Coordinates of C-alpha atoms and ligand atoms in Angstrom, one line a residue:
M1 CA 4.7 27.9 -2.6
K2 CA 5.2 29.8 -5.9
Y3 CA 7.2 32.5 -4.4
Y4 CA 7.2 34.8 -7.4
E5 CA 3.4 34.4 -8.2
Q6 CA 2.2 34.5 -4.6
I7 CA 4.5 37.0 -2.9
V8 CA 6.7 39.1 -5.2
K9 CA 4.0 39.7 -7.9
N10 CA 1.3 40.4 -5.3
R11 CA 3.2 43.0 -3.3
N12 CA 2.6 46.6 -4.0
S13 CA 3.4 49.7 -1.9
C14 CA 0.8 50.9 0.5
R15 CA 0.3 54.6 1.4
Q16 CA -3.1 54.3 3.1
Y17 CA -3.3 52.0 6.1
A18 CA -6.2 50.7 8.2
D19 CA -6.5 51.9 11.7
R20 CA -5.4 48.5 13.1
K21 CA -2.5 47.9 15.4
V22 CA 0.3 45.7 14.4
D23 CA 0.5 43.2 17.2
N24 CA 3.5 41.6 18.8
K25 CA 2.9 38.3 17.1
V26 CA 3.7 39.9 13.7
L27 CA 6.7 41.8 15.1
N28 CA 8.0 38.5 16.6
E29 CA 7.6 36.7 13.3
L30 CA 9.6 39.4 11.6
L31 CA 12.3 39.3 14.2
K32 CA 12.5 35.6 14.1
Y33 CA 12.8 35.7 10.3
Y34 CA 15.5 38.3 10.5
E35 CA 17.5 36.5 13.2
D36 CA 17.1 32.9 12.2
E37 CA 16.3 32.6 8.5
E38 CA 17.3 35.5 6.5
S39 CA 20.5 35.5 4.4
V40 CA 22.6 38.6 4.0
L41 CA 24.2 40.1 0.9
V42 CA 27.6 41.0 2.5
D43 CA 29.0 38.9 5.3
G44 CA 30.4 40.6 8.3
I45 CA 28.4 43.9 8.3
E46 CA 26.5 44.2 11.7
T47 CA 22.9 45.3 11.5
E48 CA 20.1 45.8 13.9
L49 CA 16.4 45.6 13.2
R50 CA 14.1 47.8 15.3
F51 CA 10.3 48.4 15.2
Y52 CA 8.5 51.7 16.1
V53 CA 4.8 51.2 16.7
G54 CA 2.4 54.1 16.6
T55 CA 4.5 57.0 18.0
V56 CA 7.2 58.3 15.8
W57 CA 5.6 59.8 12.7
D58 CA 5.5 63.4 14.0
E59 CA 9.3 63.4 14.5
L60 CA 10.2 61.1 11.7
R61 CA 8.5 63.2 9.0
K62 CA 11.1 65.9 9.4
S63 CA 13.8 63.7 7.9
V64 CA 12.1 60.8 6.0
G65 CA 9.9 60.6 3.0
Y66 CA 10.2 62.0 -0.6
N67 CA 8.5 65.2 -1.8
G68 CA 8.3 66.4 1.9
F69 CA 5.8 63.7 2.7
C70 CA 6.3 60.9 5.2
I71 CA 3.6 58.2 5.0
K72 CA 1.6 57.8 8.2
A73 CA 1.6 54.1 9.2
P74 CA 0.8 52.1 12.3
A75 CA 4.4 50.9 12.4
Y76 CA 7.9 51.5 10.9
M77 CA 10.8 49.1 10.7
V78 CA 14.3 50.5 10.6
I79 CA 17.6 48.7 9.7
F80 CA 20.5 50.3 11.5
S81 CA 23.9 49.3 10.1
D82 CA 27.6 49.6 10.6
V83 CA 29.1 51.6 7.8
A84 CA 31.2 49.5 5.4
D85 CA 31.6 48.9 1.7
H86 CA 28.1 48.1 0.3
Y87 CA 26.3 48.5 3.6
R88 CA 23.3 50.2 2.0
E89 CA 22.9 47.5 -0.6
N90 CA 23.2 45.0 2.2
A91 CA 20.6 46.8 4.4
G92 CA 18.3 47.1 1.3
Y93 CA 18.6 43.4 0.7
I94 CA 17.7 42.6 4.3
A95 CA 14.8 45.0 4.5
Q96 CA 13.4 43.6 1.3
G97 CA 13.3 40.1 2.8
L98 CA 11.3 41.6 5.7
T99 CA 9.0 43.5 3.3
L100 CA 8.2 40.3 1.4
K101 CA 7.7 38.5 4.7
L102 CA 5.1 41.2 5.5
T103 CA 3.4 40.4 2.2
E104 CA 3.4 36.7 3.2
L105 CA 1.8 37.6 6.6
G106 CA -1.0 39.7 4.9
L107 CA 0.4 43.1 5.7
A108 CA 1.5 45.9 3.4
A109 CA 4.5 48.3 3.4
C110 CA 6.2 51.2 1.7
W111 CA 9.9 52.2 1.7
L112 CA 10.7 55.7 2.6
T113 CA 13.5 57.9 1.3
I114 CA 15.9 59.0 4.1
N115 CA 16.6 62.7 3.5
D116 CA 18.7 63.1 6.6
A117 CA 20.0 59.9 8.2
Y118 CA 21.4 61.7 11.3
G119 CA 18.1 63.5 11.8
A120 CA 16.2 60.2 11.5
K121 CA 18.4 58.7 14.2
T122 CA 17.7 61.6 16.4
A123 CA 14.0 61.4 15.7
L124 CA 14.0 57.8 16.7
D125 CA 16.0 58.5 19.8
A126 CA 18.2 55.5 19.0
D127 CA 20.9 54.5 21.4
T128 CA 23.2 52.8 18.9
D129 CA 26.5 53.5 17.2
K130 CA 25.1 52.3 13.9
V131 CA 23.5 54.5 11.2
V132 CA 19.9 54.5 9.9
A133 CA 20.1 52.6 6.6
C134 CA 16.5 51.8 5.7
V135 CA 13.1 53.0 6.9
V136 CA 10.0 51.1 5.9
A137 CA 6.4 52.0 6.9
F138 CA 4.0 49.1 7.4
G139 CA 0.7 47.9 8.6
Y140 CA -2.6 46.5 7.3
R141 CA -3.8 48.1 4.1
D142 CA -7.0 50.2 4.4
P143 CA -9.7 48.2 2.5
Q144 CA -10.8 51.6 1.0
D145 CA -7.4 52.0 -0.6
Q146 CA -8.0 52.6 -4.3
A147 CA -4.3 52.9 -5.4
K148 CA -3.5 51.2 -8.7
K149 CA -0.5 48.9 -9.0
A150 CA 2.5 50.7 -10.4
D151 CA 3.4 50.1 -14.1
K152 CA 6.7 48.3 -14.5
K153 CA 9.3 48.0 -17.2
S154 CA 8.7 44.9 -19.3
L155 CA 11.1 42.0 -19.1
D156 CA 12.3 42.9 -22.6
E157 CA 13.2 46.4 -21.4
M158 CA 14.9 45.1 -18.3
T159 CA 17.1 42.4 -19.8
D160 CA 19.9 42.2 -22.4
G161 CA 21.7 39.1 -23.8
F162 CA 25.5 38.8 -23.3
K163 CA 26.2 42.5 -23.8
Y164 CA 24.5 45.8 -22.9
G165 CA 21.8 46.8 -25.4
Q166 CA 21.8 43.4 -27.2
D167 CA 18.5 41.6 -27.6
I168 CA 18.1 38.6 -25.5
D169 CA 17.2 35.2 -26.9
T170 CA 14.2 34.5 -24.7
D171 CA 13.9 30.8 -25.6
L172 CA 17.4 30.2 -24.5
F173 CA 17.2 32.0 -21.1
Y174 CA 13.7 32.6 -20.0
R175 CA 12.6 29.0 -19.3
E176 CA 14.7 28.6 -16.1
L177 CA 15.3 32.2 -15.2
E178 CA 12.0 33.9 -16.1
D179 CA 10.5 34.2 -12.7
G180 CA 13.7 35.4 -11.2
L181 CA 14.1 38.1 -13.9
R182 CA 10.4 39.0 -13.5
A183 CA 11.0 39.5 -9.8
I184 CA 13.7 42.1 -10.7
A185 CA 11.3 43.9 -13.1
R186 CA 8.6 43.9 -10.3
A187 CA 10.8 45.3 -7.6
Q188 CA 10.2 48.6 -5.7
S189 CA 12.5 51.5 -6.6
F190 CA 12.6 55.2 -5.7
A191 CA 9.6 56.8 -7.5
N192 CA 9.3 53.6 -9.6
K193 CA 12.2 54.8 -11.8
Q194 CA 13.8 51.3 -12.1
P195 CA 17.2 52.7 -13.1
Y196 CA 18.9 49.4 -13.7
R197 CA 19.1 46.6 -16.2
I198 CA 20.3 43.0 -16.3
I199 CA 22.7 41.4 -18.7
V200 CA 22.1 37.7 -18.9
D201 CA 24.7 35.1 -19.9
Y202 CA 24.9 31.3 -19.8
D203 CA 26.6 31.2 -16.4
Q204 CA 25.8 34.5 -14.7
I205 CA 23.7 37.6 -14.7
S206 CA 25.1 41.1 -14.2
L207 CA 23.2 44.1 -12.6
I208 CA 23.9 47.4 -14.4
G209 CA 22.9 50.8 -12.9
L210 CA 21.5 53.4 -15.3
P211 CA 21.9 57.1 -14.8
D212 CA 19.0 58.8 -13.1
E213 CA 19.3 62.3 -11.8
E214 CA 16.4 62.0 -9.4
T215 CA 17.5 59.0 -7.5
N216 CA 20.0 59.9 -4.8
E217 CA 23.0 57.8 -3.8
N218 CA 21.3 56.2 -0.8
D219 CA 18.2 55.2 -2.7
R220 CA 20.2 54.0 -5.7
R221 CA 22.0 51.5 -3.5
L222 CA 18.9 50.5 -1.6
N223 CA 17.3 49.9 -5.1
Y224 CA 20.1 47.5 -5.9
G225 CA 19.8 45.6 -2.7
I226 CA 16.1 45.2 -3.3
V227 CA 16.4 43.7 -6.8
M228 CA 19.3 41.5 -5.7
F229 CA 17.1 40.1 -2.9
N230 CA 14.1 39.5 -5.2
F231 CA 16.2 37.5 -7.7
F232 CA 17.8 35.5 -4.9
A233 CA 14.5 34.7 -3.1
V234 CA 12.7 33.5 -6.2
M235 CA 15.7 31.3 -7.3
A236 CA 16.2 30.0 -3.8
A237 CA 12.6 28.8 -3.8
V238 CA 13.2 26.5 -6.8
R239 CA 16.9 25.6 -6.4
P240 CA 18.6 23.5 -3.7
Q241 CA 21.7 25.8 -4.1
P242 CA 20.5 29.4 -4.2
P243 CA 22.6 31.8 -6.3
K244 CA 24.9 34.3 -4.5
W245 CA 25.5 37.9 -5.6
S246 CA 29.1 39.3 -5.7
F247 CA 30.4 42.9 -6.1
E248 CA 33.6 41.5 -7.7
P249 CA 34.3 43.1 -11.1
V250 CA 33.7 41.1 -14.3
T251 CA 37.1 40.5 -15.9
D252 CA 36.5 37.4 -18.1
R253 CA 34.2 39.0 -20.7
D254 CA 33.2 42.3 -22.2
L255 CA 29.8 43.5 -21.1
G256 CA 29.9 46.3 -23.7
L257 CA 29.0 49.0 -21.2
P258 CA 28.7 52.5 -22.5
A259 CA 30.4 55.2 -20.4
D260 CA 27.2 56.5 -18.6
V261 CA 26.1 53.2 -17.1
T262 CA 27.7 51.4 -14.1
Y263 CA 28.4 47.8 -13.4
V264 CA 27.0 46.9 -9.9
A265 CA 27.2 43.2 -9.2
K266 CA 27.1 39.7 -10.7
C267 CA 25.4 36.6 -9.7
K268 CA 26.6 33.1 -10.8
L269 CA 23.8 30.9 -11.9
Ligands
LIG301 C1 14.7 53.4 -1.9 C2 13.2 53.7 -2.0 C3 12.7 54.9 -1.5 C4 11.3 55.2 -1.6 N1 10.9 56.3 -1.0 C5 9.5 56.5 -1.0 C6 9.0 57.7 -0.3 O1 9.7 58.4 0.4 N2 7.6 57.9 -0.3 C7 6.8 57.0 -1.0 O2 5.6 57.3 -1.0 N3 7.3 55.9 -1.6 C8 8.6 55.7 -1.6 N4 9.1 54.5 -2.2 C9 8.2 53.6 -2.9 C10 8.2 53.7 -4.4 O3 7.7 54.9 -4.8 C11 7.5 52.5 -5.0 O4 8.3 51.3 -4.7 C12 7.4 52.6 -6.5 O5 6.5 53.7 -6.8 C13 6.9 51.3 -7.1 O6 5.6 50.9 -6.6 P1 5.4 49.5 -6.0 O7 6.3 49.4 -4.8 O8 4.0 49.4 -5.6 O9 5.9 48.5 -7.0 C14 10.5 54.3 -2.2 C15 11.0 53.1 -2.7 C16 12.3 52.8 -2.6 C17 12.8 51.5 -3.2

């Protein structure tokens, strides 16, 4: 399967769902994927995946959804996580795998901003010591849904060569990495702001965060987890040894970062 063409490129957020129940077969497939197949970004952080079918919107809307609006969907999936370094990026990475699995299964989804994680946990009446790290609405898309696909930054805008702000030699890098980089440029982000960039080098890529006043800390970190998963998944589909992201700093080269941007993570190729 061409993972980028068929899954990543085809996904787009859904805010209008058909009145069709998500049955247990789908939930079991998601759970099986989460338990048996999915890779994590940070080893050792415990997470739990829970589904809420059909009943929680009235309560959840008080704490979840940007602009005071929580999308009404037949089902929600929630990643609960222990709190540790990079737990939000890790939860975002895991939930993105599940979101793309939903695309594969013919369903649609939309991430939701968590305005109050404690309130969301109370709304879900969750008996766990973990925190609510991600909430994703999902179901079958309403066939009447007329929403256009969101415009995305071009690959040129998204990538630099060797140093921040430096043009990339596309002949040199794009042949092997193109689909992986495109998967980053296609990723979901809070309000489609895409506040990040990739510096490409011969042996690694680096994810750089751009300043964005509207994206809060939680969503910023979820954004990062999502793009890291997209790159990983597309490369894993074509390589026997999938690349692994690391939050270790870059010490062996100068990325030329200006003061207002942030180094996030690197991925050896
Ligand atoms: C962390 C995060 C939070 C989001 N929060 C919301 C939300 O509260 N409400 C909403 O309608 N969409 C939300 N979205 C969906 C984005 O608006 C959507 O991904 C973006 O507009 C790009 O569209 P696409 O997903 O179709 O590519 C969120 C996305 C992310 C990654």
